[in-house]
Structures are given as C-alpha cells and as structure tokens.
Amino acid sequence: MKRMLLFILPVLLLVSIAFTVFGVFQVRYEEEKQLDEIKRKAIAVNESLEFSARHILENNDLKNANRLVESFQRRERLQGCVIYDKEGRVLAVTERISDWGRTAKPYTSEILVSKTPRGAMEKFGDYTAYSYVLPIKDANGELLGMVEVVYDTSHVLTTIAAIWKRVSITLISLLVVIVLIMLLIQRQIFVLPVIRLTEWFQHFQRGETDVSHSIKEEDELGKLASEVEQVALSLRIARKAVSEKASERLEKEELWTEAKLRDIIHVRLGENALYMVSNREPYMHVINEITGKPECIRPAGGVVTAIDPIMRACGGMWIAHGAGNADRQFVNSKDKLGVPPEDDKYILKRVWLSKDEEEGYYYGFSNEGLWPLCHITHTRPVFREPDWQAYKKVNQKFADSVLLELPVKNPFVFIHDYHFTLLAGMIKEKRPDTTIALFWHIPWPNPEVFATCPYQEQILEGMLACDLIGFHVQMHCNNFLDTANRLLESRVDTEAFKVIRFGKETLIKAFPISVDDCTGHDSSMEDLQQINNLCKEYNLENTIIAMGVDRIDYTKGLSERILAVDRFFEKYPQYKKKFVFIQLAAPSRTHIKRYHDFAGEVDELVEKANWKHSEGDWKPIIYLKRHFSQEEIRPYYLMADICIVSSLHDGMNLVAKEYVAAKKDSNGVLILSRFTGAAKELTQAIHINPYSIEEFADSIKSAIEMPAEEKRSRMAHMRNVIRINNVYRWAGNIITELTSLKKI
Ligand code: F6P
C-alpha cells in the first residue's frame, strides 16, 4: 500500500496543480468579462442620463431630479443613481442607496476638479459595487454637477464561486477515477498474479496440485514465477526424498531419537506441519533489570522443557502467549519469529493479551481455578464469573490465531494444558477437518472434585472436541473417563478407552512425558570449570550436596523439603558442615496472593533453619531465588550427590528425569515424591511421602549413606528407563496415535 501511495500521490498532485491553474485562469477571465460588461452598461446608462441631468441641474429642478433617481429603484442589479450639484452636494439619491449617497467620498471632489468621468469598484459597508460618475457640463463647458450610477457586483462573486465549485467537483471526481483506475491496473498486472502464484506455491508445496502455475508472460513477473516454480519443485523433491529415507530408517531403528521422530513426522504428517499451542512460550524476551537491555530467556516449566526439543527436531509452528515485556520488539509483522534465536529451527507465533485478559484467563481461571482443582494440595480453587468470561475470550483469541495458520488440507493441532480446554471446540467449529490432540500436563482429579467446578460441562464438552486427550499416567486417564461418564451425557468405552458423545469419539490415553535423552555429552571442561566456580563461591569443597530445582509453587512441596532438611540436622547433627542443600527457586505466578504468600513462607522457613543450624560461615541451606537457564542448572545437576523432588502432587515432574539424564556417570541419588507421575517410572528412586517429615528426613540420610554400588545400579536402571522412554518416544507415540485416528 505504501508503495502504491508513492506511485499514485505524484500523479494526483500533478493533476491537482493543473486543475488549480486552469481554475485560476478561468476565474480571472470570467471576472474580467463580467466587470467589463457592468462598466459598459454603467457608461451607457450614464450617457443616456446626461441630457435629463443637465436640464435638472441648469434649472435646479429638484422634483424631476427625485423622479429621475427613483426610476432606478425598479431596475435589476442596478443599485441606484445619485445626482450631485457643482459643489459636490447630493441633490437626489435612489432610496435603496440613500446611505451611499450620504457618505462622503473622496473621488467626488477629484472629479469636480478634473471634470472627467470615473469608473471603479468601490467598497461600501459589507458589499462591493461598481460606481460610474459622469460630470455634467453646460454648453460652455462649465461644470453643472455630476451623475453617479452604482451597480451591484455580487453576482460576479456568485459566478466565481460557482466556477470554483465546478472545478473542485470535477477535480475530485477525476482524482477518484484516477485512483480507481490505478488500483485496478495494479491489481490486474501485479496483485492478482502474485496472489495466484502464492496460492499455487502453497498448494504445490503441500502436494495438493501437480499442474504448473498460470503465469506464462516472459516479463519480470514471469521470471519470478519461474524461479518460484524451481524452488517449489526442489522443496517437494527434497521432502519426498526425506520421507522415503525416513520410512526406511523407521523400519531399522529401535530406540527413539530426534532423527526417528523427524522421520515419523515426515511419514505420518507428510507435507503437513505440526501446530503446537500452549500458554507459555518457549522463548521469552524480557528487559534485563540490571542492564536495561532485552534478553531471551527460556521460561521454567514442564511444557517448555519437553516440547522445545520436539519442535527443534521437527520444525512447525508454536503458538503461545507473548508474555515477555520485550517480546514485541522481536516479532515480524505477523507476530512471528524464528527460534531458537540465531538457530531458527521452528516458528514461534506470539499472541498478545491485554492485562485484563491475562488477569482473568491466566492468573484467575487457569491458576486460581483449574490449577488447585486438579492438584490435591488442599488449596481451595476460586471460580469467578469474570475470570471464566476472560478465559473463554482468550481461548477464542487463540483459536482465531491458529485458524489463520492452518493449511487447507488435513491440519494437525497439538494443544497443551489446562489453559485451553475450549480451544479444540472453537477450532473444530470453523475447521471440522482438523485433527486435534490435547495433552494435560497436570493431574486430573476424581469426578467428585471436578464436579465442584461451576463450568464443568462446558470444559468437558470443549475437551471432547479433541480426537485424542493425553495424560501422564493411567490413573489420570481413569479419573477423566469416570468424570466424563458421571458428569456428562456420554458413553465411555472402557475397552478402547474412548469417550463417545453425540457420535464423536475421543481417545483417552496415557503418554508419560520425558526429557530429550540420556546419551548426551560427558562433562566438558566448561562444566568442570563451572562446578569449580560454584564450589568456590559457596564453599562446597568436600561437602555432600543435595539440590532441588522448582518454580516457587505450593504444589512442589518446598516447605516440606525445608522442614525435612531442618529435621535431618536435628536428628543427625553429625552431618553439620558436611552436607548442604541447594535450592534453585524460580519465582512463579507471583501476582497471585497464594503464590506471593507462599514465597514468603518458604523464605521464612529457610531463614529459620539456617539460623538454627548454621555454624561459622557454614549454613545448611543455600536458597537461590531467581530464574535459572538450562545451562546454569546443568552444573548443579552434575555436582549434586542427591536431587530432591518432593511435590505434594505433580502430573509428571521433569526435574526428576532431567537429573537422571544429566548423571552420565550414574553417580547420584534421586529422592522422589510418590505423588509425582515420574514415581511410576523411576522406581529405583528413594520414594517418599513429603507430608511425612520424619520419613523425608530419614530418606536424606539413606541417600547419603547408600553404598556406591547400589547408587550406581539404581541410577543406571533409571537412566535406562529414560533412554527408552524419552521425549521423542512420547511425541512419536502421540503423533502415531493421532494420525491413525485420521487417515491422511
Ligand atoms: O506443567 C504445568 C504448567 O502450567 C505448564 O503449562 C507450564 O510450563 C508450567 O506449569 C509453568 O507454569 P507457568 O507457565 O504458569 O509459569
């Protein structure tokens, strides 16, 4: 449009200037013509009066003088006539210009002296008139007096105004016609062919057409079209080759790897991209409060940890809330950017929310309503009607954003978490051909608990628009099936694990999420350097290190963990100065009072335990409260002898798996809450009930004192579990299941 304006504006300007110049000339010509006519008429009238005026002035005949001037009263355009005596005094004046007659005018005395006629435009009050004065002389040439004829010139102005109006209307119409014609020409010769070419490119790429494009011209556009055709063809061939090789490899490989996932996506989805949707974005741009400059961080949380490696492997698009305060600086005009930054493996599309939307949808309904509803932590869920309205609105906003991206054929959408229970329904309303999976990253409660949600029906209905709903563990699937069975008019097929409602089937299945792999690199020089630095910074030489990494969330069992460390030192004081617990704690959802208060409670507990047990410069708990990047967490994993995961309730908990994955030397012990999904798979961890502080404290002692061989064998077992059940297997299984629900 900008370019179009640059082209059209000069044309419009030239036409406007030409028309204005033409208008000025036309007006001048008309004005002169009209005034000339008035002048000629005035002279003629005056000359016709000369004889009668002379007679009147010679005889000082006032009666005839008045009769003469009044005869002008009936004439059109002519305002009137004034008869002056030889001294310049008014003898008679037409009544309608009596004011004119009475006003002193400098030119009358000039004419008495010069005795020559005079015609000119004169201003009188609000109007302008034409005055023609004729001196009247006797036979000897002696001045007897003067006759002045006054003409109205207002019609000249009216005529000029009418001319300008005509010129303006013609000019505007002409400009509109020029703009329309130019837009039409531009559309015909440029926009339409480009639209056709773009559409063809999209269809050809997706394999929806084999015919070549319709642009046959040999001009510049034709050359561009042929270049585009080459690119599209190469892309298609490359994709086909990848797909064939992928099928071959799939038959050979057993262990799930990044490459195998990529292959299965090619084989299963073909030309289709995968569309991920989550609330939390994988890369967030925020202003660093110290430097004042924007930086890119990877937010803490299971969704980002698990999905980012999949997207890196397979490409596609991830649509998420742009929550970073510098996010808008890094997107293109379509709110998209390539991520990871500087690597561009996939596209991140950011959806913007207003403060009110974020407040109601994210903080309110999602995290004060659904989050406590689904976690057994005895925190009461709060359901507010305005939050629900905001939640619906934001789900619709995301649906609109997703719909804009979907390809014409067989789209696949993969939704994450409790923020989007209504999204599938909204997408299917417009695109029923979309195949949709929803993965629920948190626990699903039993029907009695879920029945306390005032919006239970709408939520279940929205979720059942999906073709597949995944949970981490079978128990959550069972809870969901029970919930659908009891709270909604639906049929549950317990053999096939499907919910059938009004003929629509939704498969409910457990897919335990995981981390990318255990086969990563050995500790590098850089790792060792970092560990060294940390040991120096926190005085950790010859110290047994236990660690935890969590968002500061009341479900994570942080208070219980601090109480257990406290109790451990009470019970086993011989470990003072020999053992340290390091907690990396990422502030989370601090805008919610419960989270704000909870962070304060943990601070207080840490402070109390440190005060109670510290000796000299040694203190039992190092509490580091800030966001840590994956790279920053790694050295802590590597140096920690023990990792503690003590969630009161957790869908899976990927920290447990990340710790195991990082322990390439198999030297470490995992203390794991039995209320996490991870406990079902990591059976060789020391399982604890975090509510039992005694048991918890003792488990720390057991972990420290576990024989080296047992530690290694337990860790090796857990590493093997994760090696097999890695995140690529998780994604591969979901995609295989999803695509088999719908034949492409
Ligand atoms: O796993 C549940 C979850 O809400 C994820 O969606 C998210 O990655 C994580 O917890 C962190 O929460 P938030 O996105 O609210 O910071």
PDB file of N, CA, C and O and ligand atoms in Angstrom, residues 279-280 299-304 362 367 371 416-419 441-442 551 588-589, ligand 1:
ATOM      1  N   ASN A 279       0.125 -22.010  26.504  1.00  0.00           N
ATOM      2  CA  ASN A 279       0.111 -20.661  27.055  1.00  0.00           C
ATOM      3  C   ASN A 279       1.533 -20.136  27.145  1.00  0.00           C
ATOM      4  O   ASN A 279       1.835 -19.046  26.695  1.00  0.00           O
ATOM      5  N   ARG A 280       2.423 -20.934  27.722  1.00  0.00           N
ATOM      6  CA  ARG A 280       3.791 -20.475  27.960  1.00  0.00           C
ATOM      7  C   ARG A 280       4.599 -20.583  26.691  1.00  0.00           C
ATOM      8  O   ARG A 280       4.564 -21.591  25.995  1.00  0.00           O
ATOM      9  N   PRO A 299      11.606 -19.916  29.677  1.00  0.00           N
ATOM     10  CA  PRO A 299      10.869 -19.979  30.936  1.00  0.00           C
ATOM     11  C   PRO A 299      10.944 -21.365  31.579  1.00  0.00           C
ATOM     12  O   PRO A 299      11.108 -22.372  30.885  1.00  0.00           O
ATOM     13  N   ALA A 300      10.812 -21.380  32.921  1.00  0.00           N
ATOM     14  CA  ALA A 300      10.845 -22.659  33.637  1.00  0.00           C
ATOM     15  C   ALA A 300       9.512 -23.368  33.452  1.00  0.00           C
ATOM     16  O   ALA A 300       8.485 -22.728  33.288  1.00  0.00           O
ATOM     17  N   GLY A 301       9.525 -24.670  33.466  1.00  0.00           N
ATOM     18  CA  GLY A 301       8.254 -25.411  33.403  1.00  0.00           C
ATOM     19  C   GLY A 301       8.323 -26.584  32.459  1.00  0.00           C
ATOM     20  O   GLY A 301       9.126 -26.601  31.513  1.00  0.00           O
ATOM     21  N   GLY A 302       7.467 -27.566  32.744  1.00  0.00           N
ATOM     22  CA  GLY A 302       7.489 -28.828  32.022  1.00  0.00           C
ATOM     23  C   GLY A 302       7.205 -28.703  30.539  1.00  0.00           C
ATOM     24  O   GLY A 302       7.851 -29.377  29.722  1.00  0.00           O
ATOM     25  N   VAL A 303       6.257 -27.860  30.188  1.00  0.00           N
ATOM     26  CA  VAL A 303       5.853 -27.790  28.782  1.00  0.00           C
ATOM     27  C   VAL A 303       7.033 -27.375  27.913  1.00  0.00           C
ATOM     28  O   VAL A 303       7.354 -28.027  26.911  1.00  0.00           O
ATOM     29  N   VAL A 304       7.704 -26.304  28.332  1.00  0.00           N
ATOM     30  CA  VAL A 304       8.827 -25.810  27.526  1.00  0.00           C
ATOM     31  C   VAL A 304       9.937 -26.848  27.467  1.00  0.00           C
ATOM     32  O   VAL A 304      10.477 -27.150  26.395  1.00  0.00           O
ATOM     33  N   TYR A 362      -5.368 -16.192  32.717  1.00  0.00           N
ATOM     34  CA  TYR A 362      -4.175 -16.921  33.195  1.00  0.00           C
ATOM     35  C   TYR A 362      -4.127 -16.973  34.723  1.00  0.00           C
ATOM     36  O   TYR A 362      -4.161 -18.058  35.313  1.00  0.00           O
ATOM     37  N   ASN A 367      -5.087 -20.437  36.902  1.00  0.00           N
ATOM     38  CA  ASN A 367      -4.195 -20.725  38.027  1.00  0.00           C
ATOM     39  C   ASN A 367      -4.787 -20.549  39.423  1.00  0.00           C
ATOM     40  O   ASN A 367      -4.191 -21.017  40.398  1.00  0.00           O
ATOM     41  N   TRP A 371      -5.926 -24.943  38.314  1.00  0.00           N
ATOM     42  CA  TRP A 371      -4.681 -25.497  38.888  1.00  0.00           C
ATOM     43  C   TRP A 371      -4.937 -26.125  40.270  1.00  0.00           C
ATOM     44  O   TRP A 371      -4.671 -27.312  40.460  1.00  0.00           O
ATOM     45  N   HIS A 416      -1.631 -27.821  24.445  1.00  0.00           N
ATOM     46  CA  HIS A 416      -1.066 -28.202  25.737  1.00  0.00           C
ATOM     47  C   HIS A 416      -1.773 -27.531  26.899  1.00  0.00           C
ATOM     48  O   HIS A 416      -1.934 -26.307  26.900  1.00  0.00           O
ATOM     49  N   ASP A 417      -2.211 -28.375  27.815  1.00  0.00           N
ATOM     50  CA  ASP A 417      -2.571 -27.938  29.165  1.00  0.00           C
ATOM     51  C   ASP A 417      -3.956 -27.324  29.373  1.00  0.00           C
ATOM     52  O   ASP A 417      -4.719 -27.108  28.441  1.00  0.00           O
ATOM     53  N   TYR A 418      -4.134 -27.028  30.668  1.00  0.00           N
ATOM     54  CA  TYR A 418      -5.440 -26.629  31.185  1.00  0.00           C
ATOM     55  C   TYR A 418      -5.848 -25.210  30.805  1.00  0.00           C
ATOM     56  O   TYR A 418      -6.967 -24.798  31.075  1.00  0.00           O
ATOM     57  N   HIS A 419      -4.943 -24.468  30.175  1.00  0.00           N
ATOM     58  CA  HIS A 419      -5.299 -23.106  29.769  1.00  0.00           C
ATOM     59  C   HIS A 419      -6.255 -23.121  28.579  1.00  0.00           C
ATOM     60  O   HIS A 419      -6.901 -22.131  28.301  1.00  0.00           O
ATOM     61  N   HIS A 441      -0.935 -31.592  31.123  1.00  0.00           N
ATOM     62  CA  HIS A 441       0.360 -31.764  31.805  1.00  0.00           C
ATOM     63  C   HIS A 441       0.243 -31.874  33.320  1.00  0.00           C
ATOM     64  O   HIS A 441       1.261 -32.038  33.990  1.00  0.00           O
ATOM     65  N   ILE A 442      -0.949 -31.724  33.846  1.00  0.00           N
ATOM     66  CA  ILE A 442      -1.106 -31.767  35.306  1.00  0.00           C
ATOM     67  C   ILE A 442      -2.049 -32.937  35.649  1.00  0.00           C
ATOM     68  O   ILE A 442      -2.615 -33.543  34.733  1.00  0.00           O
ATOM     69  N   ARG A 551       9.858 -24.251  40.322  1.00  0.00           N
ATOM     70  CA  ARG A 551       9.154 -22.971  40.371  1.00  0.00           C
ATOM     71  C   ARG A 551       8.644 -22.840  41.802  1.00  0.00           C
ATOM     72  O   ARG A 551       8.354 -23.864  42.452  1.00  0.00           O
ATOM     73  N   SER A 588       7.339 -17.607  40.461  1.00  0.00           N
ATOM     74  CA  SER A 588       6.306 -18.004  39.507  1.00  0.00           C
ATOM     75  C   SER A 588       4.947 -17.468  39.957  1.00  0.00           C
ATOM     76  O   SER A 588       4.635 -17.498  41.149  1.00  0.00           O
ATOM     77  N   ARG A 589       4.153 -16.982  39.002  1.00  0.00           N
ATOM     78  CA  ARG A 589       2.767 -16.533  39.240  1.00  0.00           C
ATOM     79  C   ARG A 589       2.663 -15.646  40.487  1.00  0.00           C
ATOM     80  O   ARG A 589       1.686 -15.717  41.246  1.00  0.00           O
TER      81      ARG A 589
HETATM   82  O1  F6P B   1       3.049 -28.189  33.786  1.00  0.00           O
HETATM   83  C1  F6P B   1       2.067 -27.299  34.087  1.00  0.00           C
HETATM   84  C2  F6P B   1       2.438 -25.891  33.757  1.00  0.00           C
HETATM   85  O2  F6P B   1       1.402 -24.989  33.858  1.00  0.00           O
HETATM   86  C3  F6P B   1       2.957 -25.789  32.348  1.00  0.00           C
HETATM   87  O3  F6P B   1       1.973 -25.468  31.455  1.00  0.00           O
HETATM   88  C4  F6P B   1       3.971 -24.726  32.455  1.00  0.00           C
HETATM   89  O4  F6P B   1       5.034 -24.979  31.620  1.00  0.00           O
HETATM   90  C5  F6P B   1       4.431 -24.792  33.880  1.00  0.00           C
HETATM   91  O5  F6P B   1       3.446 -25.404  34.602  1.00  0.00           O
HETATM   92  C6  F6P B   1       4.839 -23.450  34.378  1.00  0.00           C
HETATM   93  O6  F6P B   1       3.758 -22.639  34.651  1.00  0.00           O
HETATM   94  P1  F6P B   1       3.583 -21.191  34.096  1.00  0.00           P
HETATM   95  O7  F6P B   1       3.545 -21.324  32.623  1.00  0.00           O
HETATM   96  O8  F6P B   1       2.308 -20.738  34.673  1.00  0.00           O
HETATM   97  O9  F6P B   1       4.770 -20.414  34.557  1.00  0.00           O
END
